[in-house]
Short mmCIF file of N, CA and C in Angstrom, two decimals:
data_model
loop_
_atom_site.label_atom_id
_atom_site.label_comp_id
_atom_site.label_asym_id
_atom_site.label_seq_id
_atom_site.Cartn_x
_atom_site.Cartn_y
_atom_site.Cartn_z
N MET M 11 57.05 206.22 130.97
CA MET M 11 57.70 205.74 129.76
C MET M 11 56.66 205.04 128.90
N ASN M 12 56.56 205.45 127.68
CA ASN M 12 55.63 204.84 126.74
C ASN M 12 56.38 203.75 125.95
N VAL M 13 56.11 202.50 126.31
CA VAL M 13 56.83 201.37 125.73
C VAL M 13 56.55 201.24 124.24
N VAL M 14 55.29 201.40 123.86
CA VAL M 14 54.92 201.23 122.45
C VAL M 14 55.64 202.27 121.59
N ARG M 15 55.67 203.51 122.05
CA ARG M 15 56.33 204.58 121.29
C ARG M 15 57.83 204.30 121.15
N LEU M 16 58.46 203.86 122.25
CA LEU M 16 59.89 203.55 122.21
C LEU M 16 60.19 202.36 121.30
N VAL M 17 59.33 201.36 121.33
CA VAL M 17 59.54 200.19 120.46
C VAL M 17 59.42 200.61 119.00
N LYS M 18 58.44 201.46 118.70
CA LYS M 18 58.30 201.92 117.31
C LYS M 18 59.55 202.70 116.87
N LYS M 19 60.09 203.51 117.76
CA LYS M 19 61.32 204.24 117.44
C LYS M 19 62.49 203.26 117.24
N ALA M 20 62.56 202.25 118.11
CA ALA M 20 63.64 201.26 118.00
C ALA M 20 63.53 200.49 116.69
N LYS M 21 62.29 200.20 116.28
CA LYS M 21 62.08 199.48 115.01
C LYS M 21 62.54 200.32 113.81
N ARG M 22 62.52 201.64 113.97
CA ARG M 22 62.99 202.52 112.90
C ARG M 22 64.51 202.72 112.96
N GLY M 23 65.18 202.06 113.93
CA GLY M 23 66.63 202.13 114.01
C GLY M 23 67.18 203.03 115.09
N ASP M 24 66.32 203.54 115.96
CA ASP M 24 66.76 204.42 117.04
C ASP M 24 67.38 203.58 118.17
N LYS M 25 68.71 203.60 118.24
CA LYS M 25 69.42 202.81 119.25
C LYS M 25 69.14 203.31 120.66
N GLU M 26 68.98 204.61 120.83
CA GLU M 26 68.71 205.18 122.15
C GLU M 26 67.38 204.70 122.70
N ALA M 27 66.39 204.57 121.85
CA ALA M 27 65.09 204.08 122.30
C ALA M 27 65.20 202.64 122.78
N LEU M 28 65.94 201.83 122.03
CA LEU M 28 66.14 200.43 122.44
C LEU M 28 66.91 200.37 123.75
N LEU M 29 67.91 201.20 123.88
CA LEU M 29 68.69 201.25 125.12
C LEU M 29 67.82 201.66 126.31
N GLN M 30 66.93 202.63 126.10
CA GLN M 30 66.02 203.06 127.17
C GLN M 30 65.13 201.90 127.62
N LEU M 31 64.62 201.16 126.65
CA LEU M 31 63.76 200.02 126.97
C LEU M 31 64.52 198.98 127.80
N ILE M 32 65.73 198.70 127.38
CA ILE M 32 66.54 197.68 128.07
C ILE M 32 66.94 198.16 129.47
N MET M 33 67.39 199.40 129.56
CA MET M 33 67.88 199.90 130.84
C MET M 33 66.75 200.03 131.88
N SER M 34 65.53 200.26 131.43
CA SER M 34 64.43 200.39 132.38
C SER M 34 64.11 199.05 133.06
N GLN M 35 64.54 197.94 132.45
CA GLN M 35 64.27 196.61 133.03
C GLN M 35 65.57 195.85 133.31
N LYS M 36 66.69 196.54 133.41
CA LYS M 36 67.98 195.85 133.53
C LYS M 36 68.06 194.97 134.77
N ASP M 37 67.50 195.42 135.88
CA ASP M 37 67.54 194.59 137.10
C ASP M 37 66.70 193.33 136.93
N THR M 38 65.56 193.48 136.30
CA THR M 38 64.70 192.31 136.06
C THR M 38 65.40 191.32 135.14
N TYR M 39 66.03 191.85 134.09
CA TYR M 39 66.77 190.98 133.16
C TYR M 39 67.90 190.26 133.91
N TYR M 40 68.62 190.99 134.74
CA TYR M 40 69.75 190.38 135.46
C TYR M 40 69.27 189.28 136.40
N ARG M 41 68.23 189.57 137.15
CA ARG M 41 67.71 188.55 138.09
C ARG M 41 67.25 187.30 137.34
N LEU M 42 66.59 187.50 136.22
CA LEU M 42 66.12 186.36 135.42
C LEU M 42 67.32 185.56 134.89
N ALA M 43 68.30 186.24 134.33
CA ALA M 43 69.48 185.55 133.80
C ALA M 43 70.24 184.85 134.92
N TYR M 44 70.35 185.51 136.07
CA TYR M 44 71.06 184.91 137.20
C TYR M 44 70.34 183.66 137.70
N ALA M 45 69.01 183.69 137.69
CA ALA M 45 68.25 182.52 138.13
C ALA M 45 68.54 181.31 137.25
N TYR M 46 68.76 181.54 135.97
CA TYR M 46 69.04 180.44 135.06
C TYR M 46 70.50 180.02 135.09
N THR M 47 71.41 180.98 135.11
CA THR M 47 72.83 180.64 134.98
C THR M 47 73.51 180.35 136.30
N GLY M 48 73.08 181.00 137.36
CA GLY M 48 73.66 180.75 138.67
C GLY M 48 74.93 181.52 138.98
N ASN M 49 75.43 182.31 138.05
CA ASN M 49 76.57 183.17 138.38
C ASN M 49 76.52 184.47 137.59
N LYS M 50 77.22 185.45 138.13
CA LYS M 50 77.17 186.82 137.62
C LYS M 50 77.70 186.93 136.19
N GLU M 51 78.84 186.31 135.93
CA GLU M 51 79.47 186.44 134.62
C GLU M 51 78.60 185.85 133.51
N ASP M 52 78.06 184.67 133.76
CA ASP M 52 77.21 184.04 132.75
C ASP M 52 75.92 184.85 132.56
N ALA M 53 75.39 185.39 133.64
CA ALA M 53 74.18 186.21 133.53
C ALA M 53 74.44 187.43 132.65
N LEU M 54 75.57 188.06 132.86
CA LEU M 54 75.92 189.24 132.05
C LEU M 54 76.19 188.86 130.59
N ASP M 55 76.83 187.71 130.38
CA ASP M 55 77.06 187.22 129.01
C ASP M 55 75.72 186.98 128.29
N ALA M 56 74.80 186.36 129.00
CA ALA M 56 73.49 186.08 128.40
C ALA M 56 72.76 187.39 128.08
N MET M 57 72.89 188.39 128.96
CA MET M 57 72.26 189.68 128.70
C MET M 57 72.87 190.35 127.46
N GLU M 58 74.18 190.22 127.33
CA GLU M 58 74.83 190.77 126.13
C GLU M 58 74.30 190.12 124.86
N ASP M 59 74.18 188.79 124.91
CA ASP M 59 73.65 188.07 123.75
C ASP M 59 72.22 188.53 123.44
N MET M 60 71.43 188.72 124.49
CA MET M 60 70.05 189.17 124.31
C MET M 60 70.01 190.54 123.65
N ILE M 61 70.86 191.44 124.09
CA ILE M 61 70.86 192.80 123.53
C ILE M 61 71.20 192.78 122.04
N VAL M 62 72.17 191.96 121.67
CA VAL M 62 72.53 191.84 120.25
C VAL M 62 71.34 191.34 119.44
N ILE M 63 70.68 190.31 119.96
CA ILE M 63 69.52 189.75 119.24
C ILE M 63 68.39 190.77 119.17
N LEU M 64 68.16 191.48 120.27
CA LEU M 64 67.10 192.51 120.25
C LEU M 64 67.40 193.56 119.20
N TYR M 65 68.63 193.99 119.13
CA TYR M 65 69.01 195.00 118.15
C TYR M 65 68.81 194.50 116.72
N GLU M 66 69.19 193.24 116.48
CA GLU M 66 69.10 192.68 115.14
C GLU M 66 67.66 192.36 114.71
N LYS M 67 66.80 192.02 115.71
CA LYS M 67 65.48 191.50 115.34
C LYS M 67 64.30 192.33 115.83
N VAL M 68 64.54 193.51 116.35
CA VAL M 68 63.43 194.31 116.87
C VAL M 68 62.43 194.65 115.77
N GLN M 69 62.88 194.74 114.52
CA GLN M 69 61.97 195.05 113.41
C GLN M 69 60.95 193.93 113.19
N GLN M 70 61.29 192.72 113.62
CA GLN M 70 60.40 191.58 113.41
C GLN M 70 59.30 191.48 114.45
N LEU M 71 59.39 192.25 115.53
CA LEU M 71 58.39 192.19 116.60
C LEU M 71 57.05 192.70 116.07
N GLN M 72 56.01 191.89 116.15
CA GLN M 72 54.70 192.24 115.60
C GLN M 72 53.92 193.18 116.53
N LYS M 73 53.89 192.85 117.83
CA LYS M 73 53.11 193.65 118.78
C LYS M 73 54.08 194.42 119.68
N GLU M 74 54.08 195.72 119.56
CA GLU M 74 55.00 196.55 120.33
C GLU M 74 54.80 196.38 121.84
N GLU M 75 53.55 196.18 122.25
CA GLU M 75 53.27 196.05 123.69
C GLU M 75 53.83 194.75 124.27
N SER M 76 54.24 193.82 123.43
CA SER M 76 54.80 192.54 123.90
C SER M 76 56.32 192.58 123.99
N PHE M 77 56.91 193.75 123.92
CA PHE M 77 58.36 193.85 123.89
C PHE M 77 59.03 193.14 125.06
N TYR M 78 58.52 193.39 126.28
CA TYR M 78 59.21 192.82 127.45
C TYR M 78 59.05 191.31 127.55
N SER M 79 57.90 190.77 127.25
CA SER M 79 57.78 189.31 127.30
C SER M 79 58.61 188.68 126.17
N TRP M 80 58.66 189.34 125.01
CA TRP M 80 59.48 188.85 123.89
C TRP M 80 60.96 188.89 124.27
N SER M 81 61.40 189.99 124.86
CA SER M 81 62.81 190.10 125.23
C SER M 81 63.19 189.12 126.33
N LYS M 82 62.28 188.87 127.25
CA LYS M 82 62.58 187.90 128.33
C LYS M 82 62.64 186.48 127.77
N THR M 83 61.81 186.19 126.79
CA THR M 83 61.90 184.89 126.14
C THR M 83 63.25 184.72 125.46
N ILE M 84 63.70 185.76 124.79
CA ILE M 84 65.01 185.73 124.15
C ILE M 84 66.10 185.54 125.19
N LEU M 85 65.99 186.24 126.31
CA LEU M 85 66.99 186.12 127.37
C LEU M 85 67.04 184.69 127.92
N VAL M 86 65.89 184.10 128.16
CA VAL M 86 65.86 182.73 128.67
C VAL M 86 66.51 181.79 127.66
N ASN M 87 66.21 181.98 126.38
CA ASN M 87 66.84 181.14 125.35
C ASN M 87 68.35 181.36 125.30
N CYS M 88 68.80 182.60 125.48
CA CYS M 88 70.24 182.87 125.53
C CYS M 88 70.88 182.16 126.72
N CYS M 89 70.22 182.19 127.85
CA CYS M 89 70.75 181.51 129.05
C CYS M 89 70.85 180.01 128.80
N LYS M 90 69.80 179.44 128.22
CA LYS M 90 69.82 178.00 127.97
C LYS M 90 70.90 177.64 126.96
N SER M 91 71.07 178.45 125.92
CA SER M 91 72.13 178.20 124.93
C SER M 91 73.51 178.29 125.57
N LEU M 92 73.68 179.31 126.40
CA LEU M 92 74.96 179.49 127.09
C LEU M 92 75.29 178.29 127.97
N LEU M 93 74.29 177.84 128.72
CA LEU M 93 74.52 176.69 129.61
C LEU M 93 74.80 175.43 128.79
N LEU M 94 74.11 175.28 127.69
CA LEU M 94 74.33 174.12 126.83
C LEU M 94 75.75 174.14 126.26
N LYS M 95 76.20 175.30 125.79
CA LYS M 95 77.56 175.43 125.27
C LYS M 95 78.59 175.13 126.34
N ARG M 96 78.35 175.68 127.53
CA ARG M 96 79.31 175.47 128.62
C ARG M 96 79.39 174.00 129.02
N ASN M 97 78.25 173.32 129.04
CA ASN M 97 78.26 171.91 129.41
C ASN M 97 78.98 171.07 128.37
N LYS M 98 78.84 171.44 127.09
CA LYS M 98 79.51 170.70 126.03
C LYS M 98 81.01 170.92 126.07
N LEU M 99 81.45 172.09 126.53
CA LEU M 99 82.87 172.41 126.53
C LEU M 99 83.57 172.04 127.83
N LEU M 100 82.89 171.42 128.75
CA LEU M 100 83.47 171.08 130.04
C LEU M 100 84.53 170.00 129.88
N LEU M 101 85.73 170.29 130.31
CA LEU M 101 86.83 169.34 130.26
C LEU M 101 87.14 168.88 131.67
N ILE M 102 87.71 167.69 131.77
CA ILE M 102 88.03 167.15 133.09
C ILE M 102 88.98 168.08 133.84
N ASP M 103 89.96 168.64 133.14
CA ASP M 103 90.92 169.53 133.79
C ASP M 103 90.25 170.80 134.33
N ASP M 104 89.10 171.16 133.74
CA ASP M 104 88.41 172.37 134.18
C ASP M 104 87.66 172.18 135.49
N LEU M 105 87.46 170.95 135.93
CA LEU M 105 86.67 170.70 137.13
C LEU M 105 87.25 171.40 138.35
N ASN M 106 88.58 171.34 138.53
CA ASN M 106 89.19 172.01 139.68
C ASN M 106 89.00 173.51 139.61
N VAL M 107 89.12 174.07 138.42
CA VAL M 107 88.94 175.51 138.25
C VAL M 107 87.51 175.89 138.61
N ILE M 108 86.54 175.09 138.13
CA ILE M 108 85.13 175.38 138.42
C ILE M 108 84.85 175.30 139.91
N GLU M 109 85.37 174.25 140.56
CA GLU M 109 85.15 174.11 142.00
C GLU M 109 85.73 175.29 142.76
N ASN M 110 86.93 175.73 142.37
CA ASN M 110 87.53 176.89 143.02
C ASN M 110 86.73 178.16 142.78
N ASN M 111 86.23 178.33 141.55
CA ASN M 111 85.40 179.49 141.24
C ASN M 111 84.10 179.47 142.02
N GLU M 112 83.49 178.29 142.16
CA GLU M 112 82.25 178.20 142.91
C GLU M 112 82.48 178.55 144.38
N LEU M 113 83.59 178.08 144.92
CA LEU M 113 83.90 178.41 146.31
C LEU M 113 84.12 179.91 146.48
N SER M 114 84.87 180.51 145.56
CA SER M 114 85.11 181.95 145.68
C SER M 114 83.84 182.74 145.42
N ASN M 115 82.98 182.26 144.49
CA ASN M 115 81.70 182.93 144.26
C ASN M 115 80.81 182.83 145.48
N ALA M 116 80.87 181.71 146.18
CA ALA M 116 80.03 181.56 147.36
C ALA M 116 80.46 182.53 148.46
N ASN M 117 81.73 182.89 148.46
CA ASN M 117 82.21 183.81 149.49
C ASN M 117 81.94 185.26 149.16
N ARG M 118 81.68 185.57 147.89
CA ARG M 118 81.39 186.95 147.51
C ARG M 118 79.99 187.33 147.96
N VAL M 119 79.82 188.61 148.17
CA VAL M 119 78.50 189.09 148.54
C VAL M 119 77.78 189.51 147.26
N ASP M 120 76.72 188.81 146.94
CA ASP M 120 75.91 189.13 145.78
C ASP M 120 74.56 189.59 146.30
N PRO M 121 74.08 190.75 145.86
CA PRO M 121 72.83 191.27 146.40
C PRO M 121 71.63 190.37 146.16
N TYR M 122 71.71 189.48 145.18
CA TYR M 122 70.57 188.64 144.88
C TYR M 122 70.63 187.28 145.58
N ARG M 123 71.74 186.97 146.21
CA ARG M 123 71.84 185.66 146.87
C ARG M 123 72.46 185.80 148.24
N LYS M 124 72.19 186.82 148.94
CA LYS M 124 72.92 187.04 150.18
C LYS M 124 72.27 186.44 151.42
N SER M 125 71.05 186.04 151.38
CA SER M 125 70.45 185.54 152.60
C SER M 125 70.45 184.02 152.64
N ASP M 126 70.52 183.49 153.81
CA ASP M 126 70.47 182.05 153.99
C ASP M 126 69.13 181.49 153.55
N GLN M 127 68.09 182.28 153.73
CA GLN M 127 66.76 181.84 153.34
C GLN M 127 66.68 181.55 151.84
N GLN M 128 67.33 182.40 151.03
CA GLN M 128 67.32 182.17 149.60
C GLN M 128 68.07 180.89 149.25
N ILE M 129 69.16 180.64 149.94
CA ILE M 129 69.93 179.42 149.70
C ILE M 129 69.10 178.20 150.06
N ASP M 130 68.35 178.29 151.18
CA ASP M 130 67.48 177.19 151.56
C ASP M 130 66.41 176.95 150.49
N LEU M 131 65.83 178.03 149.98
CA LEU M 131 64.82 177.88 148.92
C LEU M 131 65.40 177.22 147.68
N GLN M 132 66.61 177.63 147.31
CA GLN M 132 67.25 177.03 146.14
C GLN M 132 67.48 175.53 146.35
N SER M 133 67.88 175.15 147.56
CA SER M 133 68.12 173.72 147.80
C SER M 133 66.80 172.94 147.80
N LEU M 134 65.71 173.56 148.25
CA LEU M 134 64.41 172.90 148.18
C LEU M 134 64.00 172.65 146.73
N LEU M 135 64.26 173.63 145.89
CA LEU M 135 63.85 173.53 144.50
C LEU M 135 64.62 172.45 143.74
N LEU M 136 65.77 172.04 144.27
CA LEU M 136 66.54 170.99 143.60
C LEU M 136 65.80 169.65 143.59
N HIS M 137 64.77 169.53 144.44
CA HIS M 137 64.01 168.28 144.50
C HIS M 137 62.91 168.22 143.44
N LEU M 138 62.76 169.28 142.67
CA LEU M 138 61.74 169.32 141.62
C LEU M 138 62.39 169.04 140.28
N ASN M 139 61.58 168.62 139.30
CA ASN M 139 62.16 168.49 137.97
C ASN M 139 62.40 169.88 137.39
N GLU M 140 63.18 169.95 136.32
CA GLU M 140 63.61 171.27 135.82
C GLU M 140 62.45 172.14 135.36
N TYR M 141 61.38 171.54 134.85
CA TYR M 141 60.24 172.33 134.36
C TYR M 141 59.45 172.92 135.52
N GLN M 142 59.26 172.13 136.56
CA GLN M 142 58.55 172.63 137.74
C GLN M 142 59.37 173.72 138.42
N ARG M 143 60.67 173.50 138.54
CA ARG M 143 61.56 174.48 139.17
C ARG M 143 61.55 175.79 138.39
N GLU M 144 61.63 175.69 137.07
CA GLU M 144 61.62 176.88 136.23
C GLU M 144 60.31 177.66 136.40
N ALA M 145 59.19 176.96 136.37
CA ALA M 145 57.89 177.63 136.49
C ALA M 145 57.73 178.30 137.86
N ILE M 146 58.14 177.60 138.92
CA ILE M 146 58.02 178.16 140.27
C ILE M 146 58.95 179.35 140.46
N GLN M 147 60.17 179.26 139.93
CA GLN M 147 61.08 180.39 140.04
C GLN M 147 60.55 181.61 139.30
N LEU M 148 60.04 181.40 138.10
CA LEU M 148 59.54 182.54 137.32
C LEU M 148 58.31 183.16 138.01
N LYS M 149 57.48 182.32 138.61
CA LYS M 149 56.25 182.82 139.26
C LYS M 149 56.56 183.52 140.58
N TYR M 150 57.31 182.89 141.44
CA TYR M 150 57.47 183.40 142.80
C TYR M 150 58.73 184.22 143.02
N PHE M 151 59.76 184.02 142.26
CA PHE M 151 60.98 184.80 142.43
C PHE M 151 60.99 186.03 141.54
N HIS M 152 60.29 185.94 140.38
CA HIS M 152 60.32 187.05 139.43
C HIS M 152 58.95 187.68 139.22
N ASP M 153 57.94 187.16 139.91
CA ASP M 153 56.58 187.72 139.87
C ASP M 153 55.99 187.79 138.47
N PHE M 154 56.30 186.83 137.62
CA PHE M 154 55.68 186.78 136.31
C PHE M 154 54.32 186.12 136.41
N ASP M 155 53.38 186.60 135.60
CA ASP M 155 52.07 185.93 135.58
C ASP M 155 52.16 184.68 134.71
N ASN M 156 51.10 183.86 134.77
CA ASN M 156 51.12 182.58 134.06
C ASN M 156 51.25 182.78 132.55
N GLN M 157 50.64 183.82 132.01
CA GLN M 157 50.72 184.08 130.56
C GLN M 157 52.17 184.36 130.15
N THR M 158 52.86 185.18 130.92
CA THR M 158 54.25 185.50 130.61
C THR M 158 55.14 184.26 130.72
N ILE M 159 54.90 183.46 131.75
CA ILE M 159 55.68 182.22 131.91
C ILE M 159 55.43 181.29 130.73
N ALA M 160 54.18 181.22 130.30
CA ALA M 160 53.85 180.38 129.14
C ALA M 160 54.59 180.85 127.89
N GLU M 161 54.66 182.17 127.70
CA GLU M 161 55.36 182.71 126.54
C GLU M 161 56.86 182.46 126.63
N ILE M 162 57.42 182.63 127.81
CA ILE M 162 58.87 182.43 127.99
C ILE M 162 59.24 180.97 127.78
N THR M 163 58.45 180.07 128.35
CA THR M 163 58.80 178.65 128.27
C THR M 163 58.19 177.94 127.07
N LYS M 164 57.38 178.68 126.29
CA LYS M 164 56.78 178.15 125.07
C LYS M 164 55.89 176.93 125.33
N VAL M 165 55.06 177.02 126.36
CA VAL M 165 54.07 175.98 126.65
C VAL M 165 52.73 176.68 126.90
N SER M 166 51.67 175.90 127.04
CA SER M 166 50.36 176.49 127.28
C SER M 166 50.24 176.96 128.74
N ILE M 167 49.25 177.81 128.98
CA ILE M 167 49.02 178.29 130.35
C ILE M 167 48.65 177.13 131.25
N GLY M 168 47.87 176.18 130.72
CA GLY M 168 47.49 175.01 131.50
C GLY M 168 48.71 174.21 131.95
N THR M 169 49.68 174.09 131.08
CA THR M 169 50.91 173.37 131.43
C THR M 169 51.67 174.12 132.52
N VAL M 170 51.70 175.44 132.42
CA VAL M 170 52.37 176.24 133.45
C VAL M 170 51.68 176.04 134.79
N LYS M 171 50.36 176.13 134.81
CA LYS M 171 49.62 175.95 136.07
C LYS M 171 49.87 174.55 136.63
N SER M 172 49.87 173.55 135.76
CA SER M 172 50.10 172.18 136.20
C SER M 172 51.50 172.01 136.81
N ARG M 173 52.50 172.60 136.14
CA ARG M 173 53.87 172.49 136.66
C ARG M 173 54.00 173.16 138.03
N ILE M 174 53.37 174.31 138.18
CA ILE M 174 53.43 175.01 139.46
C ILE M 174 52.69 174.20 140.52
N PHE M 175 51.51 173.73 140.19
CA PHE M 175 50.71 172.95 141.15
C PHE M 175 51.45 171.70 141.59
N GLU M 176 51.96 170.94 140.61
CA GLU M 176 52.66 169.69 140.94
C GLU M 176 53.95 169.96 141.71
N GLY M 177 54.65 171.03 141.36
CA GLY M 177 55.86 171.37 142.09
C GLY M 177 55.58 171.73 143.53
N LEU M 178 54.55 172.56 143.75
CA LEU M 178 54.19 172.93 145.11
C LEU M 178 53.69 171.72 145.90
N LYS M 179 52.98 170.83 145.20
CA LYS M 179 52.49 169.60 145.86
C LYS M 179 53.66 168.74 146.32
N LYS M 180 54.67 168.60 145.45
CA LYS M 180 55.87 167.82 145.82
C LYS M 180 56.56 168.44 147.04
N LEU M 181 56.68 169.76 147.03
CA LEU M 181 57.34 170.43 148.16
C LEU M 181 56.54 170.23 149.44
N ARG M 182 55.22 170.32 149.32
CA ARG M 182 54.35 170.13 150.48
C ARG M 182 54.48 168.71 151.03
N GLU M 183 54.52 167.73 150.15
CA GLU M 183 54.64 166.33 150.57
C GLU M 183 56.01 166.06 151.19
N LYS M 184 57.03 166.66 150.64
CA LYS M 184 58.40 166.40 151.11
C LYS M 184 58.70 167.15 152.41
N TYR M 185 58.25 168.39 152.50
CA TYR M 185 58.65 169.22 153.63
C TYR M 185 57.52 169.62 154.54
N GLY M 186 56.29 169.25 154.18
CA GLY M 186 55.15 169.58 155.03
C GLY M 186 54.88 171.06 155.03
N GLY M 187 54.11 171.49 156.00
CA GLY M 187 53.81 172.91 156.11
C GLY M 187 52.70 173.33 155.19
N ASP M 188 52.41 174.60 155.21
CA ASP M 188 51.36 175.19 154.39
C ASP M 188 51.98 175.84 153.18
N VAL M 189 51.94 175.16 152.06
CA VAL M 189 52.45 175.74 150.83
C VAL M 189 51.25 176.00 149.94
N HIS M 190 50.87 177.25 149.83
CA HIS M 190 49.73 177.63 148.99
C HIS M 190 50.20 178.52 147.88
N GLU M 191 49.52 178.44 146.78
CA GLU M 191 49.84 179.31 145.65
C GLU M 191 49.40 180.71 145.92
#
């Protein structure tokens, strides 16, 4: 698949080309959205928002080869906006509904969260600040390089490296063992 050629077609209004680009990375998009939102429905909502934005703004993309890092940045921003909206709309009466949904979600089999090891890793990451957790998840759970993480989180590469280093250092101090980058 030639990404640059498809992006150029999408910029000219070819919806099929844009759809091909999105569908070729749909699993990656889902995993990324799920890592931020923590549930299937919100991840899919964020992906829908991303697709709309991609369709509306693909003409503004300057470098065709940057399509995937640009789209992942948009997806992360959609996830953060969604979470922010949901937190603002949280009502006291909704707490019981949320707790029941979380319990039922925990009982469902999700291919991305089915092992106990993943649950243990998620609980370990709760001891990090949100920036360190985000950087470590993007690096080790999604295999993004430091440049891509910097673009997604809108910080310098040095900041990304620092967040990963400090996060791993905290985990090493708290839980011991050999934690190497």
